[in-house]
Amino acid sequence: MEIKVNFLDNLRLEAKFDDFTVVADQPIRYKGDGSAPGPFDYFLASSALCAAYFVKLYCNTRNISTDNIRLSQNNIVDPENRYKQTFKIQVELPADISAKDRQGILRSIERCTVKKAVQTGPDFVIEEVENLDADAQALLMPIAESGEGTRVLGKDLPLEQTIANMSGILAELGMKIEIASWRNIVPNVWSLHIRDAQSPMCFTNGKGATKEAALASALGEFIERLNCNFFYNDQFWGDDIADARFVHYPNERWFKPGRKDALPAGMLDEYCLQIYNPDGELRGSHLIDTNSGNEQRGICSLPYVRQSDGEVVYFPSNLIENLFLSNGMSAGNTLAEAQVQCLSEIFERAVKREILEGEIALPDVPQQVLAKYPGILAGIQGLEEQGFPVLVKDASLGGEYPVMCVTLMNPRTGGVFASFGAHPSFEVALERSLTELLQGRSFEGLNDLPQPTFESQAVMEPNNFVEHFIDSSGVVSWRFFSAKADYDFVEWDFSSQGESANAEEAATLFGILEGMGKEVYMAVYDDLGATACRILVPGYSEVYPVEDLIWDNTNKALFFREDILNLHSLDDDSLQALIERLEESELDDYTDIPTLIGIEFDDNTPWGKLTILELKLLIHLVLKQFDEAKELVETFLQFNDNTVERGLFYQALNVVLEVQLDDELDLQHYETNFRRMFGNERMDAAIGSVDGNVRFYGLTPTSMKLEGLDRHQRLIDTYNKLHAARARAAGLSQ
């Protein structure tokens, strides 16, 4: 994690990381102002807090109340060496906790991350640099050169060279990548989380049988998502980019909707129109991209090559972002390597959907077959030894598709997790199923898995597949676990050998789709210095329902974004119009505003937690529509999940409105005790919100210029790096 430090007045310091700011000072006796804890105080507190976190985690997974658990830490300083200290952590447990859980709680503290880091002894490297924002590779782990390097199935270059090439490309782009966490809880299963140090919203996860394979996976995913603009899906890119020579890619085309908002000619082909506009309801306005919001410019469309005949077909960027998420995108050492990965993912997810929604019972992989892969078997046995039964299934549907499944059961909670993996190689598909299962997860994380059900409707619900797509945490049918399989086991193999293996495997996978009667469209991106591609298989590789283009399109942001960002400058008529549009939209009141308008606010601010319900409430207050405001305040207090501070403000507002709306009550009779209960600052805000002196309490003013939105600006800064690189590659001036 990158922590940037600013020097404030006197000895005060400010550390900034992610969306947080920590201020440190020194005691007055050391010439400080004593206004905040010192750096060493934070260090001491970190180990106590970390120990308490693991206690809380243990208790939460076992439904043990922590109300009567107390924890403290004291540091005992060696009189002969002040740097040699003993940290004594003591826990007071209530009498009704069992002896087993008492030991479990103590063992949980042993797992404290701060404790382990201190005991291991971190290495410090202190150096001068010309630019803190440069040296992008410095935060990645060192990869030793070892002869020809480490070769793995499916990669056209050794892992070490792959990592060096990819991290070099990111450095050239000005991306400073840091490793936020590693996981290796069973043998031969590694995963990690990497992110842009300056914009942590840009992150990926990697997985593999070794740490090098996992790092290569994470870097490849990072580069694929940069190339495909995935980090910026649904986000507003600002007016400067919206009016630039190109918005998404230099080869984009813009189409003007026809008369009566008809779809323009030249966009999509007949095959796609049959899928995306079967009833003629899709209009041009549905396809305006939310990133630029430039309705005057038209529909931004991107060129894809139809694989059946090599023709170029233009797909609206809006359609891709709404329906496909990250499905079918990949980066590789070669185009063929990237194609195999893209197509494997498409089959993995489509077959997974067919199996789960069809409640298909899969055949077990025989033990003698698993024994051929001792590294994978060791990981499975590691899970079994921790008390998690594991089922290894052939998901090829009779040898038709290159897909495997590893399913974990948690007897402690009754939850299950079905993880799928795909690749032309049986071994690689099986390994991916296992590494996907544990990607970014601790053993405690396996306690949050949903329970199986016999309710078919719950399994077939479209949002259930979205959950499975995002992190495989959707619901699974009990019928999936039947010992009577719907298909026979097949020890399939779609792989090839030799230098052209990936090219031959890609051709095989394309051939399967062709045999299914599917048209396939591909875009290749190499203008950032890496080879990446995106493959669309209409009617097969979508994640969201096609109907979302009409009924739940992300460009609904265009109806609200400008007014919400200009909220503080709107007059009463504009505010009334905004609230009426929100009502007419029939959007869920608990939809959060950052998602609705495509703006990244700091999570720990009122803007970051703002929902449609709260926004309507605040508008009603400004318009002095107190009956409507009171009703929404009560709903907020009953159901809304916000900060304690925000909840107390609305409690104060609620009683002020109660008095305001009751002719027999007078605020001056209650104000003194209201202030004793809620404090002067909250009461000033509550009373001011009713009498009109305070507008939109807690929401700092902003506008379409995005001033003050540091988190969003950092995200756009990363996109500007890509935009500039694409312009250079195309020989365009920005």
XYZ file of C-alpha atoms in Angstrom:
734
model
C 0.000 0.000 0.000
C 1.352 3.410 -0.931
C 1.155 5.952 1.902
C 1.917 9.548 0.941
C 2.964 11.912 3.710
C 2.455 15.679 3.767
C 4.313 18.029 6.139
C 1.859 20.237 8.021
C 2.437 23.016 10.558
C 5.037 22.553 13.303
C 5.600 18.765 13.783
C 2.207 17.649 12.520
C 2.184 15.149 9.645
C -0.568 13.887 7.389
C -0.558 10.396 5.888
C -2.896 9.728 2.961
C -3.806 6.281 1.651
C -6.836 5.029 -0.259
C -9.669 7.360 0.863
C -8.310 7.917 4.360
C -6.232 10.582 6.070
C -4.352 10.061 9.337
C -2.777 12.973 11.206
C 0.125 12.465 13.611
C 1.742 14.903 16.026
C 4.231 14.866 18.888
C 3.600 15.536 22.581
C 4.213 19.070 23.811
C 7.294 17.873 25.716
C 8.839 16.965 22.358
C 8.013 20.401 20.883
C 4.775 19.197 19.271
C 1.258 20.495 19.870
C -0.127 17.235 21.278
C -3.026 17.475 18.802
C -2.912 13.855 17.641
C -1.226 10.558 18.510
C 2.417 10.146 17.542
C 3.590 7.752 14.803
C 4.748 5.165 17.354
C 1.397 5.380 19.140
C -0.330 4.391 15.909
C 2.091 1.490 15.585
C 1.249 0.246 19.078
C -2.466 0.638 18.487
C -2.268 -1.249 15.187
C -1.300 -4.539 16.832
C -4.040 -4.244 19.476
C -6.638 -3.419 16.831
C -5.425 -6.245 14.605
C -5.663 -8.723 17.510
C -9.192 -7.515 18.259
C -10.135 -7.893 14.590
C -9.203 -11.565 14.600
C -11.135 -12.092 17.836
C -14.162 -10.427 16.257
C -13.775 -12.535 13.122
C -13.632 -15.759 15.152
C -16.686 -14.802 17.191
C -18.740 -13.626 14.216
C -18.289 -16.932 12.368
C -19.521 -18.814 15.466
C -22.296 -16.428 16.535
C -20.468 -15.566 19.769
C -21.344 -12.156 21.166
C -18.397 -9.826 21.781
C -20.409 -7.539 24.046
C -18.666 -8.796 27.196
C -15.251 -9.523 25.711
C -12.506 -7.072 26.609
C -9.018 -6.864 25.138
C -6.019 -4.774 26.098
C -2.368 -4.506 25.148
C 0.598 -3.213 27.115
C 4.135 -2.782 25.830
C 6.923 -3.582 28.279
C 10.160 -1.810 27.409
C 13.520 -3.475 28.097
C 15.435 -1.024 30.313
C 18.709 -1.831 28.546
C 17.346 -1.593 24.984
C 14.262 0.515 24.363
C 13.798 -1.027 20.928
C 13.378 -4.462 22.500
C 9.819 -4.586 23.746
C 7.302 -7.179 24.859
C 3.723 -6.710 23.735
C 1.390 -8.287 26.272
C -2.127 -8.821 24.888
C -4.729 -9.822 27.457
C -8.282 -10.955 26.792
C -11.090 -11.054 29.327
C -13.745 -13.604 28.351
C -17.195 -14.128 29.911
C -17.832 -17.321 31.854
C -20.329 -18.772 29.367
C -17.732 -19.211 26.588
C -16.687 -22.850 26.213
C -13.134 -24.071 26.814
C -12.864 -24.924 23.102
C -13.803 -21.391 22.046
C -11.494 -19.877 24.657
C -8.593 -21.678 23.033
C -9.930 -20.755 19.597
C -10.009 -17.065 20.485
C -6.438 -17.156 21.772
C -5.283 -18.978 18.645
C -7.064 -16.417 16.482
C -4.938 -13.651 18.031
C -1.836 -15.595 17.020
C -2.893 -14.976 13.413
C -2.727 -11.183 13.809
C -1.130 -9.776 10.646
C 0.679 -6.954 12.461
C 2.098 -9.419 14.979
C 3.350 -11.747 12.254
C 4.899 -8.892 10.255
C 6.744 -7.621 13.347
C 7.910 -11.101 14.336
C 9.143 -11.869 10.835
C 10.942 -8.538 10.704
C 10.204 -6.276 7.736
C 13.072 -5.116 5.535
C 13.439 -1.364 5.094
C 14.835 0.163 1.896
C 15.514 3.898 2.160
C 16.393 5.704 -1.036
C 16.148 8.974 -2.924
C 14.114 9.077 -6.139
C 13.603 11.770 -8.743
C 9.840 11.244 -8.868
C 7.681 9.429 -6.311
C 5.129 8.568 -8.985
C 7.664 6.784 -11.183
C 9.403 3.425 -10.680
C 6.256 1.452 -11.309
C 7.867 -1.960 -10.891
C 9.405 -1.241 -7.503
C 6.361 -2.416 -5.569
C 6.165 -5.805 -7.269
C 7.994 -8.798 -5.878
C 11.492 -9.444 -7.281
C 11.585 -12.211 -9.880
C 14.917 -13.989 -10.057
C 16.372 -14.874 -13.429
C 16.697 -18.654 -13.602
C 18.106 -19.943 -16.863
C 15.357 -20.307 -19.437
C 12.710 -19.412 -16.883
C 9.595 -21.219 -15.699
C 7.352 -22.617 -18.408
C 3.691 -23.399 -17.736
C 0.980 -24.849 -19.936
C -0.821 -22.211 -21.989
C 1.888 -19.516 -21.834
C 4.017 -18.733 -24.887
C 6.811 -17.218 -22.765
C 8.368 -18.126 -19.397
C 6.610 -16.631 -16.386
C 9.595 -14.459 -15.492
C 9.690 -12.895 -18.946
C 5.908 -12.487 -18.984
C 6.034 -10.624 -15.660
C 8.940 -8.433 -16.781
C 7.231 -7.551 -20.071
C 3.876 -6.735 -18.495
C 5.280 -4.710 -15.617
C 7.454 -2.825 -18.107
C 4.397 -1.929 -20.184
C 2.618 -0.633 -17.086
C 5.688 1.406 -16.154
C 5.732 2.985 -19.624
C 2.105 3.982 -19.141
C 2.968 5.629 -15.821
C 1.064 3.086 -13.743
C 2.531 2.384 -10.310
C 1.341 -1.099 -9.407
C 1.423 -2.400 -5.842
C 0.659 -5.787 -4.351
C -1.979 -5.287 -1.685
C -2.221 -8.883 -0.434
C -1.140 -12.478 -0.967
C -3.028 -15.693 -0.149
C -1.635 -19.229 0.043
C -3.811 -21.174 2.481
C -3.372 -24.627 0.919
C -0.486 -26.137 -1.064
C -0.047 -25.081 -4.696
C -2.834 -22.494 -4.635
C -1.693 -18.863 -4.719
C -3.662 -15.674 -5.224
C -2.954 -11.974 -4.895
C -4.603 -8.590 -5.211
C -2.803 -5.825 -7.133
C -3.880 -2.247 -7.712
C -2.781 1.119 -9.025
C -1.129 2.835 -6.056
C -2.566 6.209 -7.100
C -6.049 4.950 -7.977
C -6.889 1.813 -5.963
C -10.233 1.513 -7.803
C -8.124 0.041 -10.615
C -7.376 -3.419 -9.278
C -7.241 -7.051 -10.329
C -6.816 -10.446 -8.724
C -4.487 -13.166 -9.920
C -4.348 -16.875 -9.220
C -2.058 -19.769 -9.978
C -0.248 -22.842 -8.707
C 2.823 -20.714 -7.867
C 3.331 -17.137 -6.754
C 4.927 -16.298 -10.109
C 1.948 -17.760 -12.000
C -0.451 -15.797 -9.799
C 1.459 -12.538 -10.374
C 1.524 -13.103 -14.140
C -2.233 -13.767 -13.981
C -2.910 -10.539 -12.059
C -0.743 -8.408 -14.351
C -2.337 -9.944 -17.437
C -5.795 -9.196 -16.085
C -4.741 -5.627 -15.257
C -3.496 -5.051 -18.796
C -6.571 -6.651 -20.379
C -8.821 -4.353 -18.351
C -6.831 -1.284 -19.284
C -7.021 -2.223 -22.969
C -10.765 -2.831 -22.788
C -11.468 0.233 -20.565
C -13.087 -2.079 -18.034
C -11.887 -0.120 -14.992
C -13.915 2.832 -16.264
C -17.183 1.092 -17.141
C -20.199 3.268 -16.297
C -17.976 6.133 -15.067
C -18.277 9.725 -16.298
C -15.039 10.755 -17.977
C -15.657 14.504 -17.941
C -16.356 17.082 -20.617
C -12.758 17.291 -21.849
C -12.700 13.654 -22.932
C -16.325 13.796 -24.126
C -15.339 16.518 -26.619
C -11.934 15.087 -27.582
C -11.125 13.754 -31.077
C -11.953 10.303 -29.760
C -13.477 9.111 -26.492
C -12.844 5.364 -26.280
C -10.491 4.473 -29.155
C -9.110 6.307 -32.204
C -10.959 3.905 -34.560
C -14.390 4.466 -33.015
C -17.312 5.684 -35.123
C -20.241 7.833 -34.075
C -23.737 7.233 -35.429
C -26.626 9.682 -35.211
C -29.999 8.147 -34.293
C -32.519 8.293 -37.138
C -35.980 9.809 -37.291
C -38.071 9.147 -34.209
C -34.954 7.906 -32.422
C -34.589 4.921 -34.755
C -31.441 2.803 -34.740
C -29.026 4.183 -37.348
C -27.924 2.167 -40.361
C -24.368 0.821 -40.399
C -24.336 -0.184 -36.735
C -24.526 -3.879 -35.770
C -25.430 -6.507 -38.383
C -28.634 -8.432 -39.029
C -27.512 -11.363 -36.884
C -26.942 -9.067 -33.886
C -30.109 -7.037 -34.454
C -32.159 -10.224 -34.238
C -30.663 -10.799 -30.791
C -30.583 -7.263 -29.402
C -33.707 -5.806 -31.030
C -36.064 -8.739 -31.632
C -39.240 -6.724 -31.058
C -38.102 -3.397 -32.505
C -38.186 -1.669 -29.096
C -34.522 -0.686 -28.946
C -34.038 3.009 -29.722
C -30.995 5.094 -30.522
C -31.169 6.931 -27.186
C -30.777 3.616 -25.374
C -27.275 3.319 -26.834
C -25.742 6.690 -25.909
C -22.617 5.909 -23.898
C -22.642 6.974 -20.268
C -18.876 7.662 -20.205
C -19.074 10.734 -22.416
C -22.773 11.443 -22.045
C -22.401 13.313 -25.319
C -25.885 12.934 -26.745
C -25.256 15.555 -29.441
C -22.376 13.507 -30.821
C -24.480 10.369 -31.098
C -23.775 6.688 -30.457
C -20.126 5.780 -29.940
C -19.470 2.425 -31.638
C -16.399 0.215 -31.736
C -15.190 -1.979 -34.622
C -15.200 -5.774 -34.198
C -14.214 -8.278 -36.867
C -16.797 -10.967 -37.643
C -14.822 -14.202 -37.607
C -16.985 -16.026 -40.141
C -16.047 -13.688 -43.026
C -13.657 -10.997 -41.744
C -16.202 -8.164 -42.071
C -16.061 -5.229 -39.637
C -19.191 -4.735 -37.521
C -19.658 -1.704 -35.242
C -20.938 -2.426 -31.713
C -22.186 0.442 -29.518
C -19.870 0.777 -26.534
C -22.998 1.165 -24.404
C -24.233 -2.291 -25.444
C -20.896 -3.919 -24.582
C -20.659 -2.242 -21.176
C -24.255 -3.049 -20.256
C -24.309 -6.722 -21.201
C -20.839 -8.288 -21.174
C -18.995 -6.903 -18.126
C -15.477 -8.421 -18.286
C -16.489 -11.624 -20.051
C -14.330 -12.511 -23.075
C -11.402 -10.148 -22.611
C -7.775 -11.169 -22.186
C -4.150 -10.134 -22.640
C -1.365 -12.506 -23.606
C 2.215 -12.833 -24.748
C 0.740 -13.510 -28.207
C -2.643 -12.970 -29.785
C -3.285 -16.726 -29.913
C -2.571 -17.041 -26.186
C -5.023 -14.218 -25.475
C -7.647 -15.791 -27.758
C -7.439 -19.136 -25.941
C -7.922 -17.379 -22.616
C -10.857 -15.301 -23.931
C -12.634 -18.271 -25.439
C -11.955 -20.470 -22.407
C -13.591 -17.864 -20.148
C -16.587 -17.639 -22.452
C -17.100 -21.403 -22.370
C -16.486 -21.552 -18.620
C -19.208 -19.036 -17.876
C -21.739 -20.159 -20.467
C -21.441 -23.832 -19.518
C -21.522 -22.921 -15.834
C -24.760 -21.051 -16.427
C -26.250 -23.983 -18.350
C -25.311 -26.404 -15.567
C -26.484 -24.287 -12.633
C -29.718 -23.030 -14.181
C -30.471 -26.462 -15.630
C -29.735 -28.057 -12.233
C -27.554 -30.597 -14.021
C -25.824 -33.275 -11.927
C -22.209 -33.693 -13.043
C -20.071 -36.861 -12.927
C -17.242 -37.135 -10.396
C -13.668 -37.272 -11.646
C -12.340 -40.744 -10.711
C -9.616 -40.851 -8.082
C -7.185 -42.551 -10.453
C -7.516 -39.602 -12.833
C -6.947 -37.050 -10.053
C -3.864 -38.987 -8.996
C -2.215 -37.926 -12.282
C -2.055 -34.373 -10.937
C -0.392 -34.596 -7.494
C 0.046 -30.821 -7.157
C -3.678 -30.206 -7.602
C -4.528 -33.169 -5.364
C -2.358 -31.699 -2.578
C -4.413 -28.489 -2.646
C -7.672 -30.431 -2.498
C -6.381 -32.526 0.398
C -5.373 -29.322 2.188
C -9.009 -28.194 2.092
C -10.269 -31.598 3.210
C -7.894 -31.527 6.191
C -9.423 -28.187 7.242
C -12.868 -29.778 7.319
C -14.133 -28.718 3.888
C -15.383 -31.626 1.735
C -14.436 -31.104 -1.923
C -16.155 -32.530 -4.997
C -14.249 -32.617 -8.280
C -16.576 -32.780 -11.285
C -16.295 -33.087 -15.045
C -18.269 -30.132 -16.434
C -17.615 -30.909 -20.115
C -21.199 -32.139 -20.625
C -20.061 -35.390 -22.138
C -16.785 -34.128 -23.598
C -18.373 -31.266 -25.573
C -16.697 -28.355 -23.772
C -13.294 -27.846 -22.054
C -14.731 -27.122 -18.590
C -14.107 -28.510 -15.089
C -15.706 -27.876 -11.696
C -14.428 -27.990 -8.117
C -17.136 -27.598 -5.467
C -16.478 -26.934 -1.799
C -18.904 -27.690 1.030
C -18.795 -26.030 4.456
C -20.420 -28.317 7.063
C -20.079 -25.580 9.701
C -22.453 -23.212 7.879
C -24.151 -25.428 5.306
C -22.831 -23.240 2.494
C -21.385 -24.380 -0.837
C -19.209 -22.847 -3.530
C -19.127 -24.217 -7.080
C -16.002 -23.026 -8.909
C -15.531 -23.620 -12.634
C -12.461 -23.404 -14.844
C -11.883 -23.868 -18.561
C -8.954 -24.470 -20.908
C -8.250 -26.879 -23.765
C -6.000 -28.803 -21.359
C -7.845 -30.969 -18.805
C -5.077 -30.280 -16.247
C -5.109 -26.495 -16.690
C -8.926 -26.354 -16.503
C -8.852 -28.388 -13.287
C -6.110 -26.219 -11.790
C -8.048 -23.059 -12.667
C -11.173 -24.426 -11.001
C -9.245 -24.951 -7.764
C -7.328 -21.662 -7.808
C -10.528 -19.748 -8.670
C -12.184 -21.380 -5.664
C -9.669 -19.861 -3.250
C -8.790 -16.636 -5.057
C -8.485 -13.944 -2.404
C -10.207 -16.083 0.236
C -9.214 -17.023 3.757
C -10.705 -19.974 5.602
C -13.005 -17.486 7.385
C -14.142 -16.220 4.013
C -15.520 -19.664 3.289
C -18.047 -19.158 6.086
C -20.065 -16.704 3.996
C -21.115 -19.137 1.273
C -24.833 -19.419 0.435
C -26.724 -22.601 1.241
C -28.034 -24.842 -1.562
C -31.729 -24.904 -2.350
C -34.339 -27.053 -4.045
C -36.123 -23.851 -5.142
C -35.452 -23.770 -8.880
C -36.635 -20.182 -9.226
C -33.880 -18.925 -6.904
C -31.243 -20.658 -9.023
C -32.648 -19.380 -12.328
C -32.976 -15.767 -11.164
C -30.799 -13.641 -13.548
C -29.091 -11.854 -10.667
C -27.992 -15.230 -9.322
C -25.880 -15.753 -12.430
C -24.420 -12.272 -12.018
C -23.346 -13.236 -8.485
C -21.791 -16.420 -9.863
C -20.017 -14.367 -12.521
C -18.602 -11.800 -10.106
C -17.226 -14.119 -7.413
C -19.006 -17.492 -7.728
C -21.054 -16.694 -4.610
C -24.470 -17.388 -6.129
C -26.958 -20.039 -5.061
C -26.541 -23.667 -6.184
C -29.305 -26.259 -6.478
C -29.279 -29.367 -4.286
C -30.005 -31.303 -7.500
C -26.467 -30.421 -8.600
C -25.222 -32.773 -5.861
C -27.125 -35.849 -7.003
C -24.981 -39.007 -7.189
C -26.921 -39.927 -10.315
C -25.083 -37.890 -12.948
C -26.787 -36.598 -16.086
C -23.615 -37.225 -18.129
C -20.881 -39.859 -18.137
C -17.368 -38.864 -17.141
C -15.055 -38.081 -20.071
C -11.326 -37.559 -19.691
C -11.380 -35.024 -22.483
C -8.465 -33.233 -24.157
C -8.769 -30.298 -26.567
C -5.102 -29.301 -26.269
C -2.315 -29.201 -28.854
C 1.462 -29.493 -28.604
C 4.404 -27.565 -29.999
C 5.151 -23.935 -30.786
C 1.799 -23.382 -32.502
C -0.217 -24.992 -29.681
C -2.144 -21.847 -28.726
C -3.015 -21.045 -32.341
C -4.326 -24.588 -32.878
C -6.242 -24.529 -29.593
C -7.813 -21.170 -30.477
C -8.924 -22.623 -33.810
C -10.441 -25.593 -31.975
C -12.410 -23.343 -29.637
C -13.582 -21.092 -32.473
C -14.669 -24.276 -34.241
C -16.862 -25.352 -31.306
C -18.713 -22.037 -31.459
C -19.058 -22.304 -35.230
C -20.527 -25.788 -34.820
C -23.075 -24.311 -32.407
C -24.148 -21.809 -35.086
C -22.746 -18.814 -33.185
C -21.286 -15.741 -34.839
C -18.106 -14.540 -33.122
C -16.737 -10.974 -33.170
C -13.271 -9.908 -32.063
C -11.399 -6.656 -31.429
C -7.619 -6.648 -31.011
C -5.903 -3.969 -28.927
C -2.141 -3.420 -29.088
C -1.813 0.368 -28.923
C -0.784 0.302 -25.238
C 2.204 -1.922 -25.976
C 0.599 -5.247 -25.051
C -1.455 -7.709 -27.059
C -5.027 -7.959 -25.842
C -8.321 -8.897 -27.399
C -11.999 -8.889 -26.651
C -14.354 -11.511 -28.064
C -18.142 -11.174 -28.172
C -20.465 -14.096 -28.848
C -23.946 -12.539 -29.104
C -26.652 -14.665 -27.556
C -24.068 -16.698 -25.634
C -21.452 -14.678 -23.728
C -23.610 -11.901 -22.242
C -23.700 -11.654 -18.442
C -26.768 -9.434 -18.093
C -30.126 -9.998 -19.837
C -30.542 -8.322 -23.237
C -33.664 -6.604 -21.864
C -31.421 -4.445 -19.667
C -30.614 -2.331 -22.737
C -34.172 -1.038 -22.515
C -35.217 -1.476 -18.898
C -32.030 -1.094 -16.840
C -29.505 0.681 -19.041
C -26.575 2.329 -17.269
C -27.103 5.457 -19.349
C -30.059 6.319 -17.146
C -27.296 8.362 -15.503
C -27.820 10.921 -18.276
C -31.251 11.815 -16.876
C -29.827 12.755 -13.478
C -26.053 13.295 -13.511
C -25.844 16.987 -14.347
C -28.567 18.087 -11.946
C -27.225 15.980 -9.070
C -23.686 17.277 -9.516
C -25.079 20.840 -9.737
C -27.443 20.208 -6.821
C -26.433 23.210 -4.725
C -26.975 25.668 -7.586
C -30.423 24.442 -8.707
C -33.430 26.677 -8.169
C -36.677 25.362 -6.681
C -38.255 24.581 -10.057
C -35.228 22.535 -11.128
C -35.206 20.685 -7.808
C -38.900 19.896 -8.175
C -38.287 18.621 -11.706
C -35.406 16.439 -10.475
C -37.455 14.839 -7.737
C -40.308 14.187 -10.174
C -37.914 12.475 -12.595
C -36.601 10.328 -9.777
C -40.158 9.313 -8.878
C -41.136 8.625 -12.480
C -38.031 6.507 -13.067
C -39.277 3.958 -10.505
C -35.680 3.338 -9.469
C -35.194 1.542 -6.174
C -34.926 4.092 -3.353
C -31.839 2.269 -2.082
C -29.929 2.693 -5.347
C -26.759 4.540 -4.424
C -26.081 7.826 -6.170
C -22.414 7.091 -7.066
C -23.551 4.058 -9.075
C -26.503 5.876 -10.592
C -24.507 8.793 -12.017
C -21.131 7.101 -12.552
C -19.067 9.171 -10.127
C -16.530 7.847 -7.627
C -17.038 9.597 -4.283
C -15.017 8.817 -1.183
C -16.780 5.908 0.497
C -16.577 7.437 3.964
C -18.379 10.681 3.048
C -22.101 11.539 2.861
C -21.820 11.679 -0.943
C -20.284 8.205 -0.989
C -23.193 6.707 0.955
C -25.954 8.801 -0.590
C -28.998 6.905 -1.869
C -31.953 8.041 -3.947
C -34.074 7.957 -0.793
C -31.773 10.319 1.096
C -31.391 12.614 -1.896
C -35.165 12.934 -2.239
C -35.403 13.558 1.493
C -32.900 16.420 1.321
C -34.629 17.955 -1.710
C -37.980 17.850 0.070
C -36.382 19.720 2.980
C -35.031 22.457 0.718
C -38.455 22.773 -0.917
C -40.025 22.877 2.580
C -42.148 19.834 1.772
C -41.980 18.658 5.363
C -44.623 15.927 5.281
C -42.778 14.117 2.500
C -39.430 14.717 4.206
C -40.722 13.340 7.524
C -41.947 10.149 5.878
C -38.583 9.574 4.216
C -36.660 10.354 7.416
C -38.614 7.626 9.197
C -37.861 5.191 6.385
C -34.195 6.150 6.474
C -33.966 5.543 10.210
C -35.705 2.189 9.921
C -33.938 0.663 6.933
C -30.975 2.702 5.711
C -27.429 1.474 6.296
C -25.340 4.577 6.884
C -22.815 5.854 9.398
C -23.684 6.313 13.062
C -23.034 10.035 12.676
C -25.461 10.336 9.761
C -28.065 8.336 11.653
C -27.843 10.651 14.652
C -28.307 13.690 12.414
C -31.515 12.188 11.042
C -32.702 11.320 14.541
C -32.268 14.964 15.435
C -33.987 16.039 12.211
C -36.842 13.641 12.888
C -37.735 15.240 16.235
C -37.426 18.748 14.796
C -39.818 17.810 11.980
C -42.150 16.216 14.522
C -42.389 19.539 16.329
C -42.586 21.512 13.073
C -45.579 19.504 11.837
C -47.493 19.567 15.132
C -49.340 22.852 15.685
C -49.541 22.185 19.403
C -45.779 21.885 19.844
C -43.232 24.693 20.053
C -39.552 24.034 19.343
C -38.352 26.490 21.981
C -39.885 24.250 24.676
C -37.755 21.290 23.579
C -34.630 22.761 22.038
C -32.550 22.796 25.219
C -32.926 19.080 25.832
C -32.696 18.257 22.125
C -29.292 19.947 22.228
C -28.291 18.010 25.330
C -29.231 14.793 23.537
C -27.815 15.454 20.062
C -25.235 18.193 20.583
C -25.183 21.746 19.268
C -23.595 20.956 15.898
C -26.227 18.356 14.956
C -29.075 20.477 16.228
C -27.841 23.517 14.313
C -27.782 21.359 11.178
C -31.233 19.866 11.838
C -32.900 23.178 12.672
C -31.077 24.908 9.814
C -32.280 22.218 7.381
C -35.878 22.990 8.367
C -35.678 26.781 8.470
C -33.679 26.933 5.201
C -30.322 28.134 6.515
C -28.712 24.748 5.741
C -29.117 23.132 2.314
C -28.192 19.510 1.629
C -26.424 19.002 4.926
C -23.172 17.044 4.560
C -23.052 17.168 0.766
C -20.176 19.365 -0.333
C -20.861 21.453 -3.461
C -19.619 20.097 -6.786
C -20.477 20.439 -10.474
C -19.933 18.831 -13.864
C -16.340 20.074 -13.599
C -15.897 17.475 -10.831
C -14.111 19.861 -8.488
C -13.300 18.437 -5.074
C -13.890 14.840 -6.196
C -10.359 13.614 -5.573
C -11.183 9.906 -5.817
C -12.920 10.323 -9.173
C -10.199 12.625 -10.470
C -7.559 10.003 -9.643
C -9.540 7.463 -11.635
C -9.822 9.820 -14.607
C -6.104 10.590 -14.372
C -5.380 6.917 -15.033
C -7.714 6.953 -18.033
C -5.993 10.068 -19.360
C -2.744 8.065 -19.458
C -4.408 5.472 -21.692
C -6.057 8.138 -23.818
C -2.723 9.855 -24.404
C -0.985 6.562 -25.261
C -3.696 5.700 -27.805
C -3.438 9.121 -29.374
C 0.340 8.747 -29.724
C -0.015 5.275 -31.212
C -2.529 6.612 -33.756
C -0.383 9.660 -34.554
C -3.043 12.043 -33.250
C -2.575 15.227 -31.290
C -4.902 15.505 -28.321
